C-alpha cells in the first residue's frame, strides 16, 4: 500500500468534506433536539448527492455508478463520519449485497436502489440472536410452493425509510457433531407485503434521528423469486458482500474522531488557566499527542484493510482489527476531549457530549468488540493448528 492519497482521492476527500460541512452540519442541532429528519431535508440531501454523482458510489460502473474501490469508498465514509448519521443516511449507500440480485430482481431492486428511487435496509439481528447469528428464531417453512415466515427482527437501522428490506431468515436446520446448525437464507421483502409489519423500535442515546426499527412477520408468504442468492446460502451471500460494513464502522469512527480532535485542539490552544494556555501544560499536551497518534493509527489500519480487499487478498482479520481498534479509539478520544474541556464538555453548547454518546454504539453494532477479538484470535491460532 502506498501511504498518501493521489490527486483523485484528495478530490474525493475535499468534495465529501465540503458537502458534509455545508449540507449536514447546519441540520444537526434540529435532528438532535427532535430525533427526526424532516422529509424536505432528507429529499434535499438525496437530490444534491445524486447531482454530485456520489449516490451509490460503492457500486460499480457496470450499473451506472461511480465504481469507487474500497479505499476510495472508505475515504467517502470517513468524511461522512464527521456528520450526523441520521442525515448522512440520505447521502445514499445501498447495501452492496444487492449485487447478488439476479433476473428480474435486478430491475425490481438493484437498479432502483442505485438510482435513488428505492431505499433498502438490512435485517439480521433478533431479540435473542445478536452476535449468535445462527441462533435466530425468525424462520421460514415451505408451504404450497412459498416460504411462510414468522418471527421478529429488531435493531434494524433505516427501516423506517426503506422500500424493501434484505432479511436473513432461518430456512432449516442440520444436525452436526457440534449440535443443530441453522441454515440461513437471504430474502428481499417489500415493506407492503401482507403479514409483514415495520414498527418503531427503542429510543437510543446514540445517533438520535438514526432510528432502529422492529420487523414482525406473521405468516408472511414469500415466493422463491424473493430469495437473494441461493436457498440456504445466506451465509455465502453475507460473507461475500458484507465485509464493507465493518470497514464503514471503522472509517466513520476515524472521521468522527478527527472532528472531535479539532474541538479539543482548538480549546487547548485558546483556553487559559493559571495565566497560560492549557495546551502548555503537559497534562493536556500529552493527551493531545496521544489522541492524534491513535487517530492516525486507526486511519492507517482501516485503509490498509481496504487496500487488501482492493488487491483481492484475505482481509477478515485485518478488517476485524480495524473495526475493533477504530471503534474503541473513538470512545477514548471523545472521553479525553470532554476531559480537556472540563465541565463545558458535558454542556450542549458543544456537540462533544453528543459525540461521546454516539461513540458508545460503535463497539457493539456490526459485530461487538468481543466478536472482533474472536475473529482475530481465531485467524491467528488456526494457522498454528490450534
PDB file of C-alpha atoms in Angstrom, residues 262-386:
ATOM      1  CA  UNK A 262     -10.343  19.559  16.180  1.00  0.00           C
ATOM      2  CA  UNK A 263     -12.526  20.817  19.048  1.00  0.00           C
ATOM      3  CA  UNK A 264     -10.035  19.592  21.646  1.00  0.00           C
ATOM      4  CA  UNK A 265      -7.025  21.054  19.829  1.00  0.00           C
ATOM      5  CA  UNK A 266      -8.673  24.438  19.411  1.00  0.00           C
ATOM      6  CA  UNK A 267      -9.751  24.526  23.045  1.00  0.00           C
ATOM      7  CA  UNK A 268      -6.291  23.560  24.277  1.00  0.00           C
ATOM      8  CA  UNK A 269      -4.767  26.323  22.160  1.00  0.00           C
ATOM      9  CA  UNK A 270      -7.145  29.078  23.316  1.00  0.00           C
ATOM     10  CA  UNK A 271      -8.419  28.279  26.829  1.00  0.00           C
ATOM     11  CA  UNK A 272      -6.383  29.914  29.599  1.00  0.00           C
ATOM     12  CA  UNK A 273      -5.913  28.780  33.184  1.00  0.00           C
ATOM     13  CA  UNK A 274      -3.262  29.769  35.700  1.00  0.00           C
ATOM     14  CA  UNK A 275      -2.056  32.516  33.377  1.00  0.00           C
ATOM     15  CA  UNK A 276      -1.344  30.429  30.281  1.00  0.00           C
ATOM     16  CA  UNK A 277      -2.951  28.377  27.532  1.00  0.00           C
ATOM     17  CA  UNK A 278      -3.923  24.971  28.880  1.00  0.00           C
ATOM     18  CA  UNK A 279      -2.158  23.320  25.958  1.00  0.00           C
ATOM     19  CA  UNK A 280       1.147  24.341  27.557  1.00  0.00           C
ATOM     20  CA  UNK A 281       0.504  22.012  30.473  1.00  0.00           C
ATOM     21  CA  UNK A 282       1.839  18.521  29.830  1.00  0.00           C
ATOM     22  CA  UNK A 283      -1.295  17.051  31.353  1.00  0.00           C
ATOM     23  CA  UNK A 284      -3.175  18.427  28.342  1.00  0.00           C
ATOM     24  CA  UNK A 285      -0.486  18.480  25.648  1.00  0.00           C
ATOM     25  CA  UNK A 286       0.333  14.818  26.164  1.00  0.00           C
ATOM     26  CA  UNK A 287      -3.355  13.964  25.824  1.00  0.00           C
ATOM     27  CA  UNK A 288      -3.428  15.850  22.520  1.00  0.00           C
ATOM     28  CA  UNK A 289      -0.377  13.872  21.357  1.00  0.00           C
ATOM     29  CA  UNK A 290      -1.968  10.539  22.318  1.00  0.00           C
ATOM     30  CA  UNK A 291      -5.258  11.432  20.613  1.00  0.00           C
ATOM     31  CA  UNK A 292      -3.760  12.250  17.217  1.00  0.00           C
ATOM     32  CA  UNK A 293      -1.453   9.231  17.362  1.00  0.00           C
ATOM     33  CA  UNK A 294      -4.383   6.892  17.969  1.00  0.00           C
ATOM     34  CA  UNK A 295      -6.482   8.551  15.262  1.00  0.00           C
ATOM     35  CA  UNK A 296      -3.716   8.278  12.687  1.00  0.00           C
ATOM     36  CA  UNK A 297      -3.085   4.657  13.652  1.00  0.00           C
ATOM     37  CA  UNK A 298      -6.767   3.766  13.242  1.00  0.00           C
ATOM     38  CA  UNK A 299      -6.877   5.598   9.904  1.00  0.00           C
ATOM     39  CA  UNK A 300      -3.910   3.679   8.514  1.00  0.00           C
ATOM     40  CA  UNK A 301      -5.164   0.362   9.879  1.00  0.00           C
ATOM     41  CA  UNK A 302      -8.518   0.908   8.177  1.00  0.00           C
ATOM     42  CA  UNK A 303      -7.085   1.978   4.831  1.00  0.00           C
ATOM     43  CA  UNK A 304      -4.674  -0.966   4.909  1.00  0.00           C
ATOM     44  CA  UNK A 305      -7.628  -3.359   5.341  1.00  0.00           C
ATOM     45  CA  UNK A 306      -9.447  -1.690   2.425  1.00  0.00           C
ATOM     46  CA  UNK A 307      -6.279  -1.958   0.346  1.00  0.00           C
ATOM     47  CA  UNK A 308      -6.160  -5.721   0.930  1.00  0.00           C
ATOM     48  CA  UNK A 309      -9.724  -6.008  -0.394  1.00  0.00           C
ATOM     49  CA  UNK A 310      -8.772  -3.989  -3.476  1.00  0.00           C
ATOM     50  CA  UNK A 311      -5.886  -6.379  -4.091  1.00  0.00           C
ATOM     51  CA  UNK A 312      -8.069  -9.464  -3.652  1.00  0.00           C
ATOM     52  CA  UNK A 313      -6.171 -10.569  -0.556  1.00  0.00           C
ATOM     53  CA  UNK A 314      -7.688 -12.239   2.530  1.00  0.00           C
ATOM     54  CA  UNK A 315      -8.724  -9.452   4.874  1.00  0.00           C
ATOM     55  CA  UNK A 316     -11.007 -10.924   7.530  1.00  0.00           C
ATOM     56  CA  UNK A 317      -8.548 -10.425  10.386  1.00  0.00           C
ATOM     57  CA  UNK A 318      -7.403  -7.004   9.152  1.00  0.00           C
ATOM     58  CA  UNK A 319     -10.972  -5.750   8.865  1.00  0.00           C
ATOM     59  CA  UNK A 320     -11.783  -7.034  12.346  1.00  0.00           C
ATOM     60  CA  UNK A 321      -8.657  -5.318  13.719  1.00  0.00           C
ATOM     61  CA  UNK A 322      -9.631  -2.038  12.072  1.00  0.00           C
ATOM     62  CA  UNK A 323     -13.194  -2.184  13.386  1.00  0.00           C
ATOM     63  CA  UNK A 324     -12.035  -3.132  16.883  1.00  0.00           C
ATOM     64  CA  UNK A 325      -9.297  -0.523  17.189  1.00  0.00           C
ATOM     65  CA  UNK A 326     -11.084   2.387  15.497  1.00  0.00           C
ATOM     66  CA  UNK A 327     -14.334   1.990  17.452  1.00  0.00           C
ATOM     67  CA  UNK A 328     -12.522   1.737  20.784  1.00  0.00           C
ATOM     68  CA  UNK A 329     -10.209   4.604  19.803  1.00  0.00           C
ATOM     69  CA  UNK A 330     -13.258   6.804  19.196  1.00  0.00           C
ATOM     70  CA  UNK A 331     -14.522   6.165  22.719  1.00  0.00           C
ATOM     71  CA  UNK A 332     -11.159   7.120  24.196  1.00  0.00           C
ATOM     72  CA  UNK A 333     -10.816  10.246  22.060  1.00  0.00           C
ATOM     73  CA  UNK A 334     -14.307  11.546  22.822  1.00  0.00           C
ATOM     74  CA  UNK A 335     -13.816  10.923  26.534  1.00  0.00           C
ATOM     75  CA  UNK A 336     -10.451  12.721  26.505  1.00  0.00           C
ATOM     76  CA  UNK A 337     -11.880  15.657  24.566  1.00  0.00           C
ATOM     77  CA  UNK A 338     -14.530  16.119  27.233  1.00  0.00           C
ATOM     78  CA  UNK A 339     -11.866  15.928  29.940  1.00  0.00           C
ATOM     79  CA  UNK A 340      -9.872  18.677  28.219  1.00  0.00           C
ATOM     80  CA  UNK A 341     -12.987  20.873  28.051  1.00  0.00           C
ATOM     81  CA  UNK A 342     -13.816  20.225  31.687  1.00  0.00           C
ATOM     82  CA  UNK A 343     -17.410  20.867  32.692  1.00  0.00           C
ATOM     83  CA  UNK A 344     -18.165  22.643  29.412  1.00  0.00           C
ATOM     84  CA  UNK A 345     -17.548  19.388  27.581  1.00  0.00           C
ATOM     85  CA  UNK A 346     -20.777  17.991  29.012  1.00  0.00           C
ATOM     86  CA  UNK A 347     -22.901  21.006  28.148  1.00  0.00           C
ATOM     87  CA  UNK A 348     -24.924  21.032  24.960  1.00  0.00           C
ATOM     88  CA  UNK A 349     -23.281  24.319  23.971  1.00  0.00           C
ATOM     89  CA  UNK A 350     -20.690  21.973  22.472  1.00  0.00           C
ATOM     90  CA  UNK A 351     -21.513  18.820  20.468  1.00  0.00           C
ATOM     91  CA  UNK A 352     -18.957  16.786  22.428  1.00  0.00           C
ATOM     92  CA  UNK A 353     -21.451  15.118  24.722  1.00  0.00           C
ATOM     93  CA  UNK A 354     -23.328  14.020  21.587  1.00  0.00           C
ATOM     94  CA  UNK A 355     -20.185  12.528  20.049  1.00  0.00           C
ATOM     95  CA  UNK A 356     -19.471  10.846  23.388  1.00  0.00           C
ATOM     96  CA  UNK A 357     -22.905   9.202  23.414  1.00  0.00           C
ATOM     97  CA  UNK A 358     -22.741   8.330  19.724  1.00  0.00           C
ATOM     98  CA  UNK A 359     -19.347   6.682  20.134  1.00  0.00           C
ATOM     99  CA  UNK A 360     -20.654   4.035  22.520  1.00  0.00           C
ATOM    100  CA  UNK A 361     -22.640   2.052  19.967  1.00  0.00           C
ATOM    101  CA  UNK A 362     -19.726   1.674  17.537  1.00  0.00           C
ATOM    102  CA  UNK A 363     -18.237  -1.019  19.805  1.00  0.00           C
ATOM    103  CA  UNK A 364     -21.469  -3.004  19.575  1.00  0.00           C
ATOM    104  CA  UNK A 365     -23.086  -2.949  16.145  1.00  0.00           C
ATOM    105  CA  UNK A 366     -21.705  -4.768  13.084  1.00  0.00           C
ATOM    106  CA  UNK A 367     -20.041  -7.179  15.494  1.00  0.00           C
ATOM    107  CA  UNK A 368     -19.107  -6.353  19.064  1.00  0.00           C
ATOM    108  CA  UNK A 369     -15.516  -5.767  20.126  1.00  0.00           C
ATOM    109  CA  UNK A 370     -15.565  -9.240  21.627  1.00  0.00           C
ATOM    110  CA  UNK A 371     -16.614 -10.777  18.308  1.00  0.00           C
ATOM    111  CA  UNK A 372     -13.813  -8.884  16.538  1.00  0.00           C
ATOM    112  CA  UNK A 373     -11.287 -10.232  19.058  1.00  0.00           C
ATOM    113  CA  UNK A 374     -12.658 -13.726  18.443  1.00  0.00           C
ATOM    114  CA  UNK A 375     -12.214 -13.323  14.662  1.00  0.00           C
ATOM    115  CA  UNK A 376      -8.659 -12.006  15.077  1.00  0.00           C
ATOM    116  CA  UNK A 377      -7.503 -14.661  17.542  1.00  0.00           C
ATOM    117  CA  UNK A 378      -9.186 -17.495  15.622  1.00  0.00           C
ATOM    118  CA  UNK A 379      -7.430 -16.436  12.423  1.00  0.00           C
ATOM    119  CA  UNK A 380      -4.056 -16.417  14.134  1.00  0.00           C
ATOM    120  CA  UNK A 381      -4.483 -19.618  16.156  1.00  0.00           C
ATOM    121  CA  UNK A 382      -5.934 -21.704  13.333  1.00  0.00           C
ATOM    122  CA  UNK A 383      -2.780 -21.020  11.315  1.00  0.00           C
ATOM    123  CA  UNK A 384      -0.852 -22.610  14.209  1.00  0.00           C
ATOM    124  CA  UNK A 385      -3.114 -25.672  14.231  1.00  0.00           C
ATOM    125  CA  UNK A 386      -4.809 -24.612  17.494  1.00  0.00           C
TER     126      UNK A 386
END
